[in-house]
Structure formats: structure tokens, C-alpha cells
Coordinates of C-alpha atoms in Angstrom, one line a residue:
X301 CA -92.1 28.2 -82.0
X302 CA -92.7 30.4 -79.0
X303 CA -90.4 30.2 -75.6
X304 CA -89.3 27.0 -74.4
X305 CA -90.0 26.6 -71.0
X306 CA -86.3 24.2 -69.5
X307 CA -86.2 22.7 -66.4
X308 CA -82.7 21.4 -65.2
X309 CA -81.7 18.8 -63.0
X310 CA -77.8 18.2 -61.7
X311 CA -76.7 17.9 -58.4
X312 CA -73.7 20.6 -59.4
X313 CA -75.1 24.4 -58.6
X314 CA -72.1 25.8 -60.0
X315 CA -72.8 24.2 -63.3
X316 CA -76.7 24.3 -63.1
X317 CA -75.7 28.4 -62.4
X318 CA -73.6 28.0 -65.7
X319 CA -75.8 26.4 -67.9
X320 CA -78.9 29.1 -66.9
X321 CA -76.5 32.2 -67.0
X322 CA -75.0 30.7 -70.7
X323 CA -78.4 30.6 -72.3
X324 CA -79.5 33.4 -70.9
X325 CA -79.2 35.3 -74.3
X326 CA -81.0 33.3 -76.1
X327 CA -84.7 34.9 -75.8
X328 CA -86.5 31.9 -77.5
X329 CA -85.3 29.6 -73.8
X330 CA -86.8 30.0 -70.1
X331 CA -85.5 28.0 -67.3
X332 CA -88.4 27.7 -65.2
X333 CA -87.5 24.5 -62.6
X334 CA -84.1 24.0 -60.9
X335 CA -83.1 20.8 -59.1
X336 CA -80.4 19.3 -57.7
X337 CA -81.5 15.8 -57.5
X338 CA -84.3 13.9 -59.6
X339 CA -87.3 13.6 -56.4
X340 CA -86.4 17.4 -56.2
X341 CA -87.5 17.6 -60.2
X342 CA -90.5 15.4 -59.3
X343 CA -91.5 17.0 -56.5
X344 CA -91.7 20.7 -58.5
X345 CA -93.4 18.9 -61.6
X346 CA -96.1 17.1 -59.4
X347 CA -97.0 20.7 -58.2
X348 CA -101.3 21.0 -59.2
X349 CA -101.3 24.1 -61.9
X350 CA -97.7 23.9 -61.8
X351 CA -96.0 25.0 -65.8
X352 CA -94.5 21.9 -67.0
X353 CA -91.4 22.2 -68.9
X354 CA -91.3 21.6 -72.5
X355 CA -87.4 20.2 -71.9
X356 CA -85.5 18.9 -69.5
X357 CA -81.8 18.9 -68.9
X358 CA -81.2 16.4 -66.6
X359 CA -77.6 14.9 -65.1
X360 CA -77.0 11.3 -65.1
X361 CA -75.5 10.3 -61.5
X362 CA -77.3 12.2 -58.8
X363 CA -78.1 11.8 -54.7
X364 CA -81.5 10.5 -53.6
X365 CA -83.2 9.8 -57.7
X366 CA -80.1 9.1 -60.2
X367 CA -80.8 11.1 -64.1
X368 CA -81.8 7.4 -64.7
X369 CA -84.9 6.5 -62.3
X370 CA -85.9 9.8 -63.0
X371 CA -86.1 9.9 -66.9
X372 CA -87.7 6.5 -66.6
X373 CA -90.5 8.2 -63.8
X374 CA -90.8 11.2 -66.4
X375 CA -91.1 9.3 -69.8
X376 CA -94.0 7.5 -68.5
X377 CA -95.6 10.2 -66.4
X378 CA -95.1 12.8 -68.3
X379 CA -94.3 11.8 -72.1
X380 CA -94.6 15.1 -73.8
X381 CA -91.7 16.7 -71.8
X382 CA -88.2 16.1 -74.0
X383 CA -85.3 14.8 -71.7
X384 CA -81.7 15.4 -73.0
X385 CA -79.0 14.1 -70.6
X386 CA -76.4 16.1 -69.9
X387 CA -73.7 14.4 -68.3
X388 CA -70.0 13.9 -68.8
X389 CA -69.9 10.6 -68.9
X390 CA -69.4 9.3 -72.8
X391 CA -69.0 5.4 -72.4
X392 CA -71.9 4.5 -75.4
X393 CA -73.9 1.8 -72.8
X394 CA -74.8 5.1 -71.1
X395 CA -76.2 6.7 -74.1
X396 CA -78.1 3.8 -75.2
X397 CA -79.1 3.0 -71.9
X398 CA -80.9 6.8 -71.2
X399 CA -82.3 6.8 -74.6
X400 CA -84.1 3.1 -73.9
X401 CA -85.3 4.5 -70.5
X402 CA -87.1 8.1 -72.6
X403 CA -84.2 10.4 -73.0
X404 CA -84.7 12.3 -76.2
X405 CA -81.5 13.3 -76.3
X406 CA -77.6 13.1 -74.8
X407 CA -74.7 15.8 -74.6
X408 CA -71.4 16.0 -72.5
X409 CA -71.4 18.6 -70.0
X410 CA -67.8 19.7 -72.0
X411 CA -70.9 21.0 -75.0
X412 CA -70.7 24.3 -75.4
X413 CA -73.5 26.8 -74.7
X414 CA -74.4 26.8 -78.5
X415 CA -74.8 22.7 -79.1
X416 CA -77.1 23.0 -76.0
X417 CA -79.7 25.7 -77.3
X418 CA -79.1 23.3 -80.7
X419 CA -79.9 20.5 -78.6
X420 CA -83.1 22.2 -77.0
X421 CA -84.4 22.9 -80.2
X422 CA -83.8 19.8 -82.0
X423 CA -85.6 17.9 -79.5
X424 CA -88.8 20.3 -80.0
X425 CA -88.3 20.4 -83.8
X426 CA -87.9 16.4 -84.5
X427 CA -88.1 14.6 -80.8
X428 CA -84.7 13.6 -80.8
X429 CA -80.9 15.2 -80.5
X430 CA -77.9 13.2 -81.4
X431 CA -74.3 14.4 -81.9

């Protein structure tokens, strides 16, 4: 498996900042899109020529296109990019919910740095992440 191209979605910029700078040691992972809201992660993959992501990390609640709206938009237009919510909300109806709407995958935002590169693999190795 060659670099996995990440884009990441969360209306947080300290914690998008986090996320990038944590997994910046791991060679094998490239963030390539940032967003703060879901139209905002539309908007870059709707780009002509743009690189598509292979993954997406994508928050649940957000301003203007909630994690929801947009995995639904994204599953359907885009079905071979991987979505993996990353939220920190844990009540189960939201994790079932995001994976009947195309989410491949659902971690807290409390995961460390480690169980998300885990998370980013699995979904490329087998489709799916589940803790």
C-alpha cells in the first residue's frame, strides 16, 4: 500500500491542527484537504483534476453541512473514498446512524493518535473500522 492521501473535516482548527501534526510521523499518511465544515469538503472535492482522498476523517456536528449530510453526499458521489467519523459523541444511534448513511468507520475524538493511523488503514485494508 503506497501513501494514503486524508482529507479532514471538523469545524475545530485546533483539533483538525492536532490530528495533522499527530500523524505527521507516520510516512505511509498525507493530509491533502482541510475543512471546517462539510460544503467546505464538497467544494475542494468537486474541484475538476482535483486528488481525491482515499479517507476521510470527518466530524459529526458541523455549521453549514453537518458530518451527516455530508457522508450521505459523499457515499453516493463518491463511493470509493472511506469515511471514518470522528466525533466525540459515543451514544450507539450515532454510530449506527453514520454507518447506515456510508461511514466506514467511527472513533471518539478522545482516540489516540495510534487507533487513528489503525483506523485509516483498516478502512483501506478491509472497508470498515470498528473499535
Amino acid at each position: 500500500m503506497g501513501v494514503i492521501k486524508v482529507a479532514i473535516a471538523d469545524d475545530h482548527k485546533i483539533f483538525r491542527k492536532g490530528v495533522i501534526l499527530s500523524l505527521r510521523p507516520y510516512p505511509n499518511i498525507e493530509f491533502i484537504i482541510e475543512s471546517e465544515n462539510g460544503q467546505e469538503l464538497i467544494d475542494a472535492l468537486q474541484v475538476p483534476d482535483a486528488t481525491l482522498p482515499d479517507v476521510i476523517l470527518m466530524d459529526l456536528r458541523m455549521p453549514q453541512k453537518d458530518g451527516i449530510e455530508t457522508t450521505k453526499y459523499v457515499a453516493k458521489q463518491f463511493p470509493q473514498i472511506h469515511i471514518i467519523c470522528l466525533t466525540m459523541f459515543e451514544d450507539e444511534r450515532y454510530v449506527s446512524h453514520m454507518m447506515e448513511v456510508g461511514a466506514n468507520g467511527y472513533l471518539l475524538k478522545s482516540a489516540e493518535p495510534q487507533e487513528i493511523k489503525q483506523a485509516i488503514l483498516e478502512v483501506m485494508a478491509k472497508g470498515y473500522y470498528l473499535n
